Amino acid sequence: MQTIQVKDKSFSLFIPEKEILKEVKRIAAQINRDYVGKEPVFLAVLNGSFIFAADLLKEVNLPCEISFVKLASYQGVNTTGKIREVIGLNVDLTERPVIIIEDIVDTGLTMAHMLDVLKQQNPASIDICTLLLKPGKLQVDLDIRYCCMEIPNDFIVGYGLDYDGYGRNTRDIYTLIK
Ligand code: 5GP
């Protein structure tokens, strides 16, 4: 069993790069078919999606734009508590078809919030494209059109995903050894 150490935790090999890239190509081919004649704007959600976004975009053969956004959490000054703001959005989404690129959908709350924010810009459509999905953790009703792989409820790192900031720079995906 191939294992890696990230800070104080051990992880074992879960999805090899070859398998990831096969699924990324499959999803890119679907997008190429579905978006014929359209010029989508891809919005990659940082930090975790940076490697997935790069590999996906290399397989997309449509005229398209990509922008990188981040969800910043900060404590609001009023009683509503935590406010999450989408930062870095520098493309006008009005009447544009939008494809969100996400690393992993867990509870789905991040994507639900992102959809709420983006809809305010009146895009023509919004699709979610995620590398990974944990169906067992989903808490909200989310329409995920593009999903490379479904995984169990375990914590994973690699291929862009981190544990406490580390472990993003591996080609394969690893799962936590409990
Ligand atoms: P959600 O809002 O769907 O619960 O969480 C989505 C975010 O949580 C992802 O974008 C990712 O940053 C983080 N996340 C969820 N599950 C995992 C995991 O197994 N490993 C890592 N590294 N991040 C995760």
Short mmCIF file of C-alpha atoms and ligand atoms in Angstrom, two decimals:
data_model
loop_
_atom_site.label_atom_id
_atom_site.label_comp_id
_atom_site.label_asym_id
_atom_site.label_seq_id
_atom_site.Cartn_x
_atom_site.Cartn_y
_atom_site.Cartn_z
CA MET A 1 0.00 0.00 0.00
CA GLN A 2 1.43 3.35 -1.04
CA THR A 3 1.19 5.87 1.79
CA ILE A 4 2.17 9.49 2.30
CA GLN A 5 2.57 11.63 5.37
CA VAL A 6 0.97 15.11 5.40
CA LYS A 7 1.83 16.96 8.61
CA ASP A 8 0.64 14.70 11.46
CA LYS A 9 -1.56 12.38 9.39
CA SER A 10 -1.01 9.37 7.14
CA PHE A 11 -2.88 8.85 3.90
CA SER A 12 -3.05 5.88 1.55
CA LEU A 13 -3.29 5.91 -2.25
CA PHE A 14 -6.94 6.16 -3.28
CA ILE A 15 -7.27 7.36 -6.89
CA PRO A 16 -4.20 7.22 -9.16
CA GLU A 17 -3.54 10.11 -11.55
CA LYS A 18 -4.25 7.93 -14.58
CA GLU A 19 -7.78 7.21 -13.38
CA ILE A 20 -8.39 10.87 -12.47
CA LEU A 21 -7.33 12.05 -15.93
CA LYS A 22 -9.54 9.46 -17.61
CA GLU A 23 -12.57 10.85 -15.74
CA VAL A 24 -11.55 14.46 -16.39
CA LYS A 25 -11.40 13.71 -20.13
CA ARG A 26 -14.82 12.03 -19.98
CA ILE A 27 -16.40 15.09 -18.35
CA ALA A 28 -14.64 17.52 -20.71
CA ALA A 29 -16.02 15.56 -23.68
CA GLN A 30 -19.53 15.89 -22.20
CA ILE A 31 -19.09 19.64 -21.79
CA ASN A 32 -17.76 19.92 -25.36
CA ARG A 33 -20.90 18.18 -26.62
CA ASP A 34 -23.39 20.01 -24.37
CA TYR A 35 -21.98 23.47 -25.03
CA VAL A 36 -21.59 23.33 -28.81
CA GLY A 37 -22.27 26.83 -30.20
CA LYS A 38 -21.93 28.43 -26.75
CA GLU A 39 -19.09 30.35 -25.18
CA PRO A 40 -19.06 29.38 -21.50
CA VAL A 41 -17.37 31.22 -18.66
CA PHE A 42 -15.65 28.76 -16.34
CA LEU A 43 -15.40 29.88 -12.71
CA ALA A 44 -12.84 27.82 -10.83
CA VAL A 45 -13.20 27.94 -7.06
CA LEU A 46 -9.80 28.37 -5.42
CA ASN A 47 -7.75 26.96 -3.84
CA GLY A 48 -8.63 23.32 -4.23
CA SER A 49 -9.68 23.29 -7.88
CA PHE A 50 -6.52 24.70 -9.45
CA ILE A 51 -5.10 21.42 -10.79
CA PHE A 52 -8.50 20.04 -11.83
CA ALA A 53 -9.32 23.31 -13.62
CA ALA A 54 -6.03 23.21 -15.54
CA ASP A 55 -6.45 19.59 -16.63
CA LEU A 56 -10.12 20.10 -17.54
CA LEU A 57 -9.52 23.25 -19.59
CA LYS A 58 -6.79 21.49 -21.61
CA GLU A 59 -9.51 19.11 -22.84
CA VAL A 60 -12.17 21.74 -23.56
CA ASN A 61 -12.21 22.73 -27.21
CA LEU A 62 -14.88 25.47 -27.06
CA PRO A 63 -14.27 29.21 -27.22
CA CYS A 64 -14.36 30.01 -23.52
CA GLU A 65 -13.12 32.18 -20.67
CA ILE A 66 -11.91 31.16 -17.23
CA SER A 67 -11.83 33.19 -14.06
CA PHE A 68 -10.69 32.15 -10.58
CA VAL A 69 -12.83 32.99 -7.59
CA LYS A 70 -12.53 32.46 -3.89
CA LEU A 71 -15.05 32.32 -1.09
CA ALA A 72 -13.85 34.54 1.71
CA SER A 73 -15.40 34.17 5.15
CA TYR A 74 -15.34 37.03 7.56
CA GLN A 75 -17.19 37.99 10.67
CA GLY A 76 -19.90 40.52 9.85
CA VAL A 77 -20.40 43.66 11.87
CA ASN A 78 -24.08 42.94 12.35
CA THR A 79 -25.86 40.07 14.05
CA THR A 80 -26.07 37.85 10.98
CA GLY A 81 -22.68 36.42 11.92
CA LYS A 82 -20.55 34.82 9.27
CA ILE A 83 -20.70 36.39 5.81
CA ARG A 84 -19.23 34.60 2.80
CA GLU A 85 -18.30 36.76 -0.10
CA VAL A 86 -17.24 35.65 -3.59
CA ILE A 87 -14.04 37.51 -4.41
CA GLY A 88 -12.06 37.77 -7.64
CA LEU A 89 -15.03 37.70 -10.00
CA ASN A 90 -13.91 40.00 -12.82
CA VAL A 91 -16.10 38.80 -15.70
CA ASP A 92 -19.56 40.14 -16.50
CA LEU A 93 -21.82 37.08 -16.27
CA THR A 94 -24.95 38.73 -17.64
CA GLU A 95 -26.60 36.36 -20.16
CA ARG A 96 -23.50 34.14 -20.19
CA PRO A 97 -23.52 30.35 -19.68
CA VAL A 98 -21.48 29.71 -16.52
CA ILE A 99 -19.75 26.50 -15.45
CA ILE A 100 -18.48 26.39 -11.86
CA ILE A 101 -15.40 24.22 -11.38
CA GLU A 102 -15.20 22.81 -7.84
CA ASP A 103 -12.77 20.32 -6.30
CA ILE A 104 -15.19 18.47 -4.03
CA VAL A 105 -18.82 18.76 -2.97
CA ASP A 106 -19.30 17.55 0.58
CA THR A 107 -22.36 19.02 2.38
CA GLY A 108 -23.10 21.08 -0.73
CA LEU A 109 -23.46 24.28 1.30
CA THR A 110 -20.55 25.99 -0.47
CA MET A 111 -22.05 25.34 -3.90
CA ALA A 112 -25.56 26.34 -2.77
CA HIS A 113 -24.18 29.65 -1.54
CA MET A 114 -22.14 30.17 -4.71
CA LEU A 115 -25.26 29.59 -6.84
CA ASP A 116 -27.20 32.18 -4.81
CA VAL A 117 -24.48 34.78 -5.32
CA LEU A 118 -23.96 34.11 -9.03
CA LYS A 119 -27.68 34.12 -9.86
CA GLN A 120 -27.77 37.78 -8.82
CA GLN A 121 -25.69 38.51 -11.94
CA ASN A 122 -28.37 37.10 -14.27
CA PRO A 123 -26.28 34.53 -16.15
CA ALA A 124 -27.96 32.62 -19.00
CA SER A 125 -27.36 29.35 -17.09
CA ILE A 126 -25.19 27.88 -14.35
CA ASP A 127 -23.85 24.32 -14.26
CA ILE A 128 -21.73 22.75 -11.55
CA CYS A 129 -18.71 20.69 -12.54
CA THR A 130 -17.04 18.93 -9.62
CA LEU A 131 -14.11 16.56 -9.54
CA LEU A 132 -15.48 14.68 -6.53
CA LEU A 133 -18.78 14.26 -4.73
CA LYS A 134 -19.53 12.65 -1.38
CA PRO A 135 -23.22 11.70 -1.91
CA GLY A 136 -23.45 10.46 1.69
CA LYS A 137 -22.70 13.93 3.07
CA LEU A 138 -24.95 16.06 0.85
CA GLN A 139 -27.31 18.23 2.94
CA VAL A 140 -28.94 20.35 0.25
CA ASP A 141 -30.77 19.65 -2.97
CA LEU A 142 -28.11 20.38 -5.57
CA ASP A 143 -28.26 19.75 -9.29
CA ILE A 144 -24.74 18.62 -10.20
CA ARG A 145 -24.57 18.22 -13.96
CA TYR A 146 -20.91 17.20 -14.20
CA CYS A 147 -19.20 14.96 -11.65
CA CYS A 148 -16.00 13.02 -12.34
CA MET A 149 -16.18 10.63 -9.39
CA GLU A 150 -18.32 9.84 -6.35
CA ILE A 151 -16.44 8.86 -3.19
CA PRO A 152 -17.25 7.67 0.36
CA ASN A 153 -17.41 10.04 3.33
CA ASP A 154 -13.67 9.96 4.03
CA PHE A 155 -11.20 12.84 4.09
CA ILE A 156 -8.95 13.00 1.05
CA VAL A 157 -5.93 15.02 -0.08
CA GLY A 158 -3.88 15.52 -3.21
CA TYR A 159 -4.39 16.72 -6.78
CA GLY A 160 -5.10 20.21 -5.43
CA LEU A 161 -6.88 19.26 -2.21
CA ASP A 162 -5.15 20.00 1.08
CA TYR A 163 -4.89 18.99 4.67
CA ASP A 164 -4.22 22.14 6.68
CA GLY A 165 -2.66 23.83 3.64
CA TYR A 166 -0.36 20.92 2.73
CA GLY A 167 -0.62 17.96 0.38
CA ARG A 168 -2.00 19.78 -2.66
CA ASN A 169 1.05 18.96 -4.77
CA THR A 170 0.56 15.25 -5.39
CA ARG A 171 -0.48 13.76 -8.72
CA ASP A 172 -2.68 11.09 -7.12
CA ILE A 173 -5.51 11.40 -4.58
CA TYR A 174 -5.00 9.90 -1.11
CA THR A 175 -7.44 8.98 1.66
CA LEU A 176 -6.92 9.42 5.40
CA ILE A 177 -5.83 6.35 7.31
CA LYS A 178 -7.92 6.27 10.47
P1 5GP B 1 -19.16 21.72 1.39
O1 5GP B 1 -19.58 23.15 1.51
O2 5GP B 1 -19.70 21.01 0.19
O3 5GP B 1 -19.44 20.96 2.67
O4 5GP B 1 -17.59 21.73 1.34
C1 5GP B 1 -16.86 21.93 0.20
C2 5GP B 1 -15.44 22.29 0.52
O5 5GP B 1 -14.95 21.59 1.68
C3 5GP B 1 -14.54 21.86 -0.62
O6 5GP B 1 -14.41 22.88 -1.58
C4 5GP B 1 -13.24 21.56 0.10
O7 5GP B 1 -12.49 22.75 0.20
C5 5GP B 1 -13.66 21.11 1.47
N1 5GP B 1 -13.66 19.64 1.58
C6 5GP B 1 -14.74 18.84 1.71
N2 5GP B 1 -14.38 17.55 1.81
C7 5GP B 1 -13.03 17.51 1.73
C8 5GP B 1 -12.05 16.45 1.76
O8 5GP B 1 -12.33 15.25 1.88
N3 5GP B 1 -10.75 16.83 1.66
C9 5GP B 1 -10.37 18.13 1.52
N4 5GP B 1 -9.06 18.37 1.40
N5 5GP B 1 -11.27 19.16 1.47
C10 5GP B 1 -12.57 18.84 1.59
#
